[in-house]
CSV table of C-alpha atoms in Angstrom, one decimal:
chain,number,residue,atom,x,y,z
A,1,MET,CA,-5.8,29.9,-0.3
A,2,PRO,CA,-3.9,27.5,2.0
A,3,LEU,CA,-2.5,24.3,0.6
A,4,LYS,CA,-4.6,21.4,1.4
A,5,ILE,CA,-2.6,18.2,2.5
A,6,TYR,CA,-3.5,14.9,2.7
A,7,LEU,CA,-2.2,13.3,5.8
A,8,ALA,CA,-1.7,9.5,4.9
A,9,GLY,CA,-0.6,6.9,7.4
A,10,PRO,CA,-1.7,4.1,9.8
A,11,GLU,CA,-2.7,6.4,12.6
A,12,VAL,CA,-6.5,5.1,11.9
A,13,PHE,CA,-5.3,1.9,13.5
A,14,LEU,CA,-3.7,3.1,16.8
A,15,PRO,CA,-5.7,2.8,20.1
A,16,ASN,CA,-5.4,6.8,20.1
A,17,ALA,CA,-6.6,6.9,16.5
A,18,ARG,CA,-8.8,10.1,17.2
A,19,GLU,CA,-6.1,11.9,19.3
A,20,MET,CA,-3.4,11.3,16.7
A,21,LEU,CA,-5.3,12.4,13.9
A,22,ASP,CA,-6.6,15.6,15.7
A,23,ARG,CA,-3.1,16.3,16.6
A,24,LYS,CA,-1.6,16.0,13.2
A,25,ALA,CA,-4.6,18.0,11.7
A,26,ALA,CA,-3.9,20.6,14.5
A,27,MET,CA,0.0,20.8,13.6
A,28,ALA,CA,-1.0,21.2,9.8
A,29,ARG,CA,-3.3,24.0,10.6
A,30,ALA,CA,-1.1,25.7,12.7
A,31,ALA,CA,1.7,25.7,9.9
A,32,GLY,CA,-0.8,27.4,7.6
A,33,PHE,CA,-2.4,24.5,5.6
A,34,THR,CA,-5.7,22.6,5.5
A,35,PRO,CA,-5.5,19.0,6.4
A,36,LEU,CA,-7.4,16.4,4.9
A,37,SER,CA,-7.5,12.9,6.8
A,38,PRO,CA,-8.8,9.5,6.3
A,39,GLY,CA,-11.0,9.1,9.0
A,40,ASP,CA,-12.4,12.8,8.7
A,41,LEU,CA,-15.6,11.7,6.9
A,42,LYS,CA,-17.8,9.2,8.8
A,43,VAL,CA,-18.5,6.3,6.2
A,44,GLU,CA,-22.0,4.7,6.7
A,45,LYS,CA,-21.8,0.9,7.3
A,46,ARG,CA,-23.0,-1.0,3.9
A,47,ALA,CA,-24.9,-4.4,3.2
A,48,THR,CA,-21.7,-6.1,3.0
A,49,MET,CA,-18.1,-5.5,4.2
A,50,ARG,CA,-16.9,-5.3,0.8
A,51,ASP,CA,-19.3,-2.5,-0.1
A,52,PHE,CA,-18.4,-0.9,3.2
A,53,ALA,CA,-14.5,-1.3,2.2
A,54,PHE,CA,-15.2,0.1,-1.4
A,55,ALA,CA,-17.0,3.3,0.2
A,56,ILE,CA,-14.2,4.1,2.5
A,57,SER,CA,-11.7,3.7,-0.4
A,58,GLU,CA,-13.9,6.1,-2.8
A,59,VAL,CA,-13.8,8.7,0.1
A,60,ASN,CA,-10.2,8.7,0.6
A,61,GLU,CA,-9.4,8.9,-3.0
A,62,ARG,CA,-11.9,11.8,-3.5
A,63,MET,CA,-10.0,13.6,-0.6
A,64,MET,CA,-6.6,12.9,-2.3
A,65,ILE,CA,-7.9,14.4,-5.7
A,66,GLU,CA,-9.0,17.4,-3.8
A,67,ALA,CA,-5.8,17.7,-2.0
A,68,ASP,CA,-2.8,19.7,-3.3
A,69,ALA,CA,0.0,17.4,-1.2
A,70,ILE,CA,0.3,14.2,0.6
A,71,ILE,CA,2.5,13.6,3.8
A,72,ALA,CA,2.9,10.0,4.1
A,73,ASN,CA,3.6,8.3,7.1
A,74,LEU,CA,6.1,5.3,5.9
A,75,THR,CA,6.9,4.2,9.4
A,76,PRO,CA,7.5,0.3,9.1
A,77,TRP,CA,4.1,-1.2,10.1
A,78,ARG,CA,3.7,-4.8,11.3
A,79,GLY,CA,6.9,-5.9,9.7
A,80,ILE,CA,9.7,-4.5,7.4
A,81,SER,CA,8.0,-2.1,5.3
A,82,ALA,CA,5.5,0.9,5.3
A,83,ASP,CA,1.7,0.4,5.7
A,84,VAL,CA,0.4,-0.7,2.0
A,85,GLY,CA,-2.7,1.5,2.3
A,86,THR,CA,-0.6,4.4,2.9
A,87,VAL,CA,2.0,3.2,0.0
A,88,TYR,CA,-0.9,3.0,-2.3
A,89,GLU,CA,-1.8,6.6,-1.5
A,90,LEU,CA,1.6,7.7,-2.1
A,91,GLY,CA,1.7,6.3,-5.5
A,92,PHE,CA,-1.7,7.4,-6.1
A,93,MET,CA,-0.6,11.3,-5.4
A,94,CYS,CA,2.7,10.8,-7.2
A,95,ALA,CA,0.7,9.8,-10.4
A,96,LEU,CA,-1.3,13.0,-10.1
A,97,ASP,CA,1.9,15.2,-9.7
A,98,LYS,CA,0.8,16.5,-6.4
A,99,ILE,CA,3.3,17.5,-3.7
A,100,ALA,CA,4.6,14.6,-2.3
A,101,TYR,CA,6.4,14.4,1.1
A,102,ALA,CA,6.8,11.1,3.3
A,103,TYR,CA,8.5,10.6,6.7
A,104,THR,CA,9.5,7.5,8.8
A,105,ASN,CA,10.0,7.2,12.6
A,106,VAL,CA,12.5,4.5,12.1
A,107,GLY,CA,15.9,5.6,11.4
A,108,LYS,CA,17.3,2.2,10.4
A,109,ARG,CA,17.7,1.9,6.7
A,110,HIS,CA,15.6,-0.7,4.7
A,111,PHE,CA,18.4,-3.0,3.9
A,112,GLU,CA,19.3,-3.3,7.6
A,113,ARG,CA,15.7,-4.0,8.3
A,114,VAL,CA,15.7,-7.0,5.9
A,115,ALA,CA,19.0,-8.0,7.2
A,116,ASP,CA,17.3,-8.2,10.8
A,117,TYR,CA,14.3,-10.2,9.2
A,118,TYR,CA,16.9,-12.8,8.1
A,119,HIS,CA,18.6,-12.6,11.4
A,120,GLY,CA,22.0,-11.8,9.4
A,121,ARG,CA,21.5,-15.0,7.4
A,122,HIS,CA,21.9,-13.3,4.2
A,123,ALA,CA,25.2,-13.3,1.6
A,124,ARG,CA,26.0,-12.2,-1.7
A,125,ASP,CA,25.6,-14.6,-4.7
A,126,ALA,CA,28.3,-15.1,-7.7
A,127,SER,CA,27.1,-11.6,-9.2
A,128,GLY,CA,27.3,-9.8,-5.9
A,129,THR,CA,23.7,-9.4,-5.4
A,130,PRO,CA,22.9,-9.9,-1.6
A,131,ARG,CA,20.1,-12.5,-1.0
A,132,GLY,CA,18.2,-13.9,2.1
A,133,PRO,CA,18.4,-17.8,2.5
A,134,ASP,CA,15.3,-18.1,0.8
A,135,GLY,CA,17.1,-16.6,-2.3
A,136,LEU,CA,15.4,-13.3,-2.4
A,137,ALA,CA,17.5,-10.3,-3.5
A,138,MET,CA,17.9,-7.5,-1.0
A,139,GLU,CA,17.6,-3.8,-2.6
A,140,ASP,CA,20.4,-2.1,-1.3
A,141,TYR,CA,20.0,1.7,-2.6
A,142,GLU,CA,20.9,3.2,0.9
A,143,LEU,CA,17.1,4.1,1.0
A,144,HIS,CA,14.4,3.5,3.7
A,145,ASP,CA,12.2,1.4,2.0
A,146,ASN,CA,11.6,0.1,-1.6
A,147,LEU,CA,13.0,2.7,-3.9
A,148,MET,CA,9.7,3.5,-5.7
A,149,LEU,CA,8.4,5.1,-2.7
A,150,PRO,CA,11.3,7.8,-1.8
A,151,ALA,CA,12.0,8.2,-5.6
A,152,GLY,CA,8.4,9.0,-6.4
A,153,ALA,CA,8.1,11.6,-3.6
A,154,GLU,CA,11.5,13.2,-4.1
A,155,ARG,CA,11.8,13.1,-8.0
A,156,ARG,CA,8.9,15.4,-7.7
A,157,GLY,CA,10.9,17.9,-5.5
A,158,GLY,CA,9.3,16.4,-2.4
A,159,LYS,CA,11.4,15.0,0.7
A,160,VAL,CA,11.4,12.1,3.1
A,161,VAL,CA,12.3,13.0,6.4
A,162,ILE,CA,13.9,10.2,8.3
A,163,GLY,CA,13.3,10.5,12.0
A,164,ASN,CA,14.2,8.0,14.9
A,165,ALA,CA,11.7,7.7,17.5
A,166,PRO,CA,12.1,5.9,20.6
A,167,PRO,CA,10.8,2.3,20.1
A,168,ASP,CA,7.6,3.0,22.3
A,169,ALA,CA,6.8,6.3,20.3
A,170,VAL,CA,7.3,4.9,16.5
A,171,TYR,CA,3.6,5.4,15.9
A,172,THR,CA,3.1,8.6,18.0
A,173,ASP,CA,6.1,10.8,17.7
A,174,THR,CA,5.4,13.8,15.6
A,175,THR,CA,9.1,15.1,15.0
A,176,ALA,CA,9.4,14.2,11.3
A,177,PHE,CA,6.0,14.9,10.7
A,178,ALA,CA,6.6,18.5,12.0
A,179,ALA,CA,9.8,18.8,9.9
A,180,CYS,CA,7.9,17.8,6.7
A,181,LEU,CA,5.3,20.6,7.5
A,182,ARG,CA,8.0,23.1,7.9
A,183,HIS,CA,9.7,22.0,4.7
A,184,ILE,CA,6.5,22.5,2.7
A,185,ALA,CA,5.9,25.8,4.3
A,186,GLU,CA,9.5,27.1,3.5
A,187,HIS,CA,9.8,25.6,0.0
A,188,ARG,CA,6.2,25.0,-1.5
A,189,THR,CA,4.2,28.0,-0.5
B,1,MET,CA,-3.5,-2.0,-31.3
B,2,PRO,CA,-2.8,-4.5,-28.7
B,3,LEU,CA,-3.4,-3.5,-25.0
B,4,LYS,CA,-0.3,-2.6,-23.2
B,5,ILE,CA,0.1,-4.1,-19.8
B,6,TYR,CA,2.5,-3.2,-17.0
B,7,LEU,CA,3.5,-6.3,-15.4
B,8,ALA,CA,4.0,-5.1,-11.6
B,9,GLY,CA,5.4,-7.5,-9.0
B,10,PRO,CA,8.4,-8.7,-6.8
B,11,GLU,CA,9.4,-11.0,-9.7
B,12,VAL,CA,12.8,-8.8,-10.2
B,13,PHE,CA,13.9,-10.1,-6.6
B,14,LEU,CA,13.7,-14.0,-7.4
B,15,PRO,CA,16.5,-16.2,-8.0
B,16,ASN,CA,15.2,-16.8,-11.5
B,17,ALA,CA,13.9,-13.2,-12.1
B,18,ARG,CA,15.0,-13.3,-15.8
B,19,GLU,CA,13.0,-16.8,-16.2
B,20,MET,CA,10.0,-15.5,-14.5
B,21,LEU,CA,9.7,-11.9,-16.1
B,22,ASP,CA,10.2,-13.6,-19.7
B,23,ARG,CA,7.3,-16.3,-18.7
B,24,LYS,CA,4.8,-13.8,-17.7
B,25,ALA,CA,5.8,-11.6,-20.7
B,26,ALA,CA,5.3,-14.5,-23.0
B,27,MET,CA,1.8,-15.4,-21.4
B,28,ALA,CA,0.7,-11.9,-21.8
B,29,ARG,CA,1.8,-11.8,-25.6
B,30,ALA,CA,0.1,-15.3,-26.2
B,31,ALA,CA,-3.1,-13.8,-24.8
B,32,GLY,CA,-2.9,-10.8,-27.3
B,33,PHE,CA,-1.1,-8.1,-25.1
B,34,THR,CA,2.0,-6.2,-25.2
B,35,PRO,CA,3.7,-6.6,-22.1
B,36,LEU,CA,6.0,-3.9,-20.3
B,37,SER,CA,7.8,-5.2,-17.4
B,38,PRO,CA,10.0,-3.5,-14.9
B,39,GLY,CA,13.6,-5.1,-15.6
B,40,ASP,CA,12.9,-4.7,-19.5
B,41,LEU,CA,14.9,-1.7,-19.7
B,42,LYS,CA,18.6,-1.7,-18.6
B,43,VAL,CA,19.4,1.3,-16.3
B,44,GLU,CA,23.2,2.1,-16.2
B,45,LYS,CA,24.6,2.7,-12.9
B,46,ARG,CA,25.0,6.2,-11.8
B,47,ALA,CA,27.6,8.1,-9.4
B,48,THR,CA,25.5,7.3,-6.3
B,49,MET,CA,23.1,4.5,-5.4
B,50,ARG,CA,20.5,7.2,-4.7
B,51,ASP,CA,20.7,8.5,-8.6
B,52,PHE,CA,20.5,5.0,-9.7
B,53,ALA,CA,17.3,4.5,-7.8
B,54,PHE,CA,15.8,7.3,-9.0
B,55,ALA,CA,16.8,6.5,-12.7
B,56,ILE,CA,15.1,3.2,-12.0
B,57,SER,CA,11.9,4.9,-10.6
B,58,GLU,CA,11.9,7.1,-13.8
B,59,VAL,CA,11.9,4.2,-16.3
B,60,ASN,CA,9.2,2.3,-14.3
B,61,GLU,CA,7.1,5.3,-14.2
B,62,ARG,CA,7.2,6.3,-17.6
B,63,MET,CA,6.4,2.6,-18.6
B,64,MET,CA,3.3,2.7,-16.5
B,65,ILE,CA,2.2,6.0,-18.1
B,66,GLU,CA,2.9,4.4,-21.6
B,67,ALA,CA,0.6,1.2,-20.6
B,68,ASP,CA,-3.0,1.0,-20.7
B,69,ALA,CA,-3.4,-1.6,-17.8
B,70,ILE,CA,-1.6,-3.0,-15.0
B,71,ILE,CA,-1.4,-6.5,-13.3
B,72,ALA,CA,-0.2,-6.2,-9.9
B,73,ASN,CA,1.3,-9.5,-8.3
B,74,LEU,CA,0.0,-8.7,-4.5
B,75,THR,CA,1.4,-11.8,-3.2
B,76,PRO,CA,2.4,-11.3,0.5
B,77,TRP,CA,6.1,-10.4,0.4
B,78,ARG,CA,8.6,-11.0,3.6
B,79,GLY,CA,5.8,-10.6,5.7
B,80,ILE,CA,2.0,-9.9,5.8
B,81,SER,CA,1.2,-7.7,2.9
B,82,ALA,CA,2.3,-7.2,-0.5
B,83,ASP,CA,5.6,-5.9,-1.9
B,84,VAL,CA,5.4,-2.1,-1.5
B,85,GLY,CA,6.9,-1.2,-4.7
B,86,THR,CA,3.9,-3.2,-6.4
B,87,VAL,CA,1.6,-1.3,-4.2
B,88,TYR,CA,3.2,2.1,-5.2
B,89,GLU,CA,2.5,1.0,-8.6
B,90,LEU,CA,-0.9,-0.4,-8.3
B,91,GLY,CA,-2.0,3.2,-6.6
B,92,PHE,CA,-0.3,5.0,-9.4
B,93,MET,CA,-2.1,3.2,-12.1
B,94,CYS,CA,-5.3,3.7,-10.4
B,95,ALA,CA,-4.8,7.7,-10.0
B,96,LEU,CA,-4.5,7.6,-13.8
B,97,ASP,CA,-7.9,5.6,-14.1
B,98,LYS,CA,-5.9,2.7,-16.1
B,99,ILE,CA,-7.4,-1.0,-16.3
B,100,ALA,CA,-6.2,-2.2,-12.9
B,101,TYR,CA,-5.8,-5.9,-12.2
B,102,ALA,CA,-4.1,-7.7,-9.3
B,103,TYR,CA,-3.8,-11.1,-8.1
B,104,THR,CA,-2.4,-13.0,-5.0
B,105,ASN,CA,-1.0,-16.6,-4.8
B,106,VAL,CA,-1.8,-16.9,-1.1
B,107,GLY,CA,-5.7,-17.6,-0.2
B,108,LYS,CA,-5.7,-16.8,3.3
B,109,ARG,CA,-7.3,-13.4,3.8
B,110,HIS,CA,-5.7,-10.5,5.5
B,111,PHE,CA,-7.4,-10.7,8.7
B,112,GLU,CA,-6.3,-14.3,9.3
B,113,ARG,CA,-2.5,-13.1,8.0
B,114,VAL,CA,-2.5,-10.5,10.4
B,115,ALA,CA,-3.9,-13.0,13.4
B,116,ASP,CA,-1.1,-15.4,12.4
B,117,TYR,CA,1.3,-12.5,12.8
B,118,TYR,CA,-0.1,-12.1,16.4
B,119,HIS,CA,0.1,-15.9,17.0
B,120,GLY,CA,-3.7,-15.6,17.8
B,121,ARG,CA,-3.3,-13.4,20.7
B,122,HIS,CA,-5.6,-10.6,19.3
B,123,ALA,CA,-8.9,-9.8,21.1
B,124,ARG,CA,-11.8,-7.6,20.7
B,125,ASP,CA,-11.8,-4.3,22.5
B,126,ALA,CA,-14.9,-2.6,24.3
B,127,SER,CA,-16.3,-1.4,21.0
B,128,GLY,CA,-15.6,-4.7,19.2
B,129,THR,CA,-12.7,-3.8,17.0
B,130,PRO,CA,-10.2,-6.9,16.9
B,131,ARG,CA,-6.5,-5.6,18.1
B,132,GLY,CA,-3.6,-7.2,18.5
B,133,PRO,CA,-1.6,-7.3,22.1
B,134,ASP,CA,0.1,-4.0,20.7
B,135,GLY,CA,-3.2,-2.3,20.8
B,136,LEU,CA,-3.6,-1.8,16.8
B,137,ALA,CA,-6.5,-2.4,15.3
B,138,MET,CA,-7.1,-5.2,12.7
B,139,GLU,CA,-8.9,-4.5,9.4
B,140,ASP,CA,-11.7,-7.0,8.9
B,141,TYR,CA,-13.3,-6.4,5.4
B,142,GLU,CA,-13.1,-10.2,4.4
B,143,LEU,CA,-10.5,-9.1,1.7
B,144,HIS,CA,-6.8,-10.0,1.2
B,145,ASP,CA,-5.0,-7.1,1.9
B,146,ASN,CA,-5.6,-3.4,3.0
B,147,LEU,CA,-8.8,-2.3,1.5
B,148,MET,CA,-7.3,0.4,-0.6
B,149,LEU,CA,-5.6,-2.0,-3.0
B,150,PRO,CA,-8.7,-4.4,-3.9
B,151,ALA,CA,-11.1,-1.5,-4.0
B,152,GLY,CA,-8.9,0.8,-6.1
B,153,ALA,CA,-8.7,-1.9,-8.5
B,154,GLU,CA,-12.0,-3.2,-8.4
B,155,ARG,CA,-14.0,0.1,-8.3
B,156,ARG,CA,-12.4,0.9,-11.5
B,157,GLY,CA,-13.9,-2.3,-13.1
B,158,GLY,CA,-10.8,-4.5,-12.4
B,159,LYS,CA,-10.4,-7.8,-10.4
B,160,VAL,CA,-8.4,-9.3,-7.9
B,161,VAL,CA,-8.1,-12.9,-8.8
B,162,ILE,CA,-7.3,-14.9,-5.4
B,163,GLY,CA,-5.0,-18.0,-6.0
B,164,ASN,CA,-3.7,-20.6,-3.7
B,165,ALA,CA,-0.4,-21.8,-4.8
B,166,PRO,CA,1.8,-24.6,-2.8
B,167,PRO,CA,3.9,-23.0,-0.3
B,168,ASP,CA,7.1,-23.5,-2.4
B,169,ALA,CA,5.5,-22.1,-5.4
B,170,VAL,CA,4.2,-18.8,-4.1
B,171,TYR,CA,6.4,-16.4,-6.1
B,172,THR,CA,6.7,-18.6,-9.3
B,173,ASP,CA,2.9,-20.0,-9.7
B,174,THR,CA,1.1,-18.3,-12.7
B,175,THR,CA,-2.4,-19.7,-12.4
B,176,ALA,CA,-3.8,-16.5,-10.8
B,177,PHE,CA,-2.0,-14.4,-13.3
B,178,ALA,CA,-3.1,-16.3,-16.2
B,179,ALA,CA,-6.7,-15.9,-14.7
B,180,CYS,CA,-6.2,-11.9,-14.8
B,181,LEU,CA,-5.0,-12.2,-18.4
B,182,ARG,CA,-8.0,-14.3,-19.6
B,183,HIS,CA,-10.5,-11.9,-17.8
B,184,ILE,CA,-8.9,-8.8,-19.5
B,185,ALA,CA,-9.2,-10.5,-22.9
B,186,GLU,CA,-12.9,-11.2,-22.2
B,187,HIS,CA,-14.1,-8.1,-20.7
B,188,ARG,CA,-11.7,-5.2,-21.5
B,189,THR,CA,-10.8,-5.8,-25.1
């Protein structure tokens, strides 16, 4: 039985959502896996937006429970950090001790991205903790997002692949995703 | 046995982190619960920042596994959405079917916050989907963050409390947190 991999990421929001979801699914199939993607199953509209949202959540969670693994696209999304829907899914799969992989298409580390957010106006406090001008502490673990994300995946034997796509391809480049597929094929099957 | 509640949120990054963590823990105790907070256990420095981060992740995940419930502070963090560390933890607890509550101290809905991010320069495409000038689709489920977060909590019988703290107290106001504690006390014990 081929491993079932849940393909988590913000692709559903792209202008070419269907094309991207199909491309990633085809790559997963070519690597010997069965892809499961949010957006595979058409969810019928409900009486309220809230019921509709809950129905989508239920479908996605059911797919995750069925899957053996997740590859989470943690590329920064409208700001510093990954898409929170994808992050919820990574936490969900880690709790179930599934095989957890992730990637980002932005090579810059989390600390540097937060420093950019503060336009470099951060400084160390008396205890040595770097803080923004708003007083909020900046994590500095040399990682690419909040520590819970990469640690959750890698402590379970997974891997976070760091890509470096050109600015106009951060949501469409599949180099780092392909590296995740290769790594799973070599080490987890 | 009092319910053990994991208090997830970005409080550890605040200038008054210890005070905030202690205040929330005291409120949870006063409501009849046993609080578990990230930051309760001192994690010793390790040889590398990466090992240190992984040790913190392990401690936090162990606390979550021990807990019966989570209250996740989903107040927007350095941008549109909740702190991704907290979101990972909410997904983690939902996967384990724990009692899942959340709150935000910002009353504005997710869609409006994304519209602010785009300075109102969004528009509907031919199919009626609202998109930013970058072409990325905007979720519009009348919720306060990506649908996976509130749906994950509420589909399991939990609740997302929407607060509306003054701008200078979005990270310190505990009104919505107190409402979560009350709700759990009344409905889940």
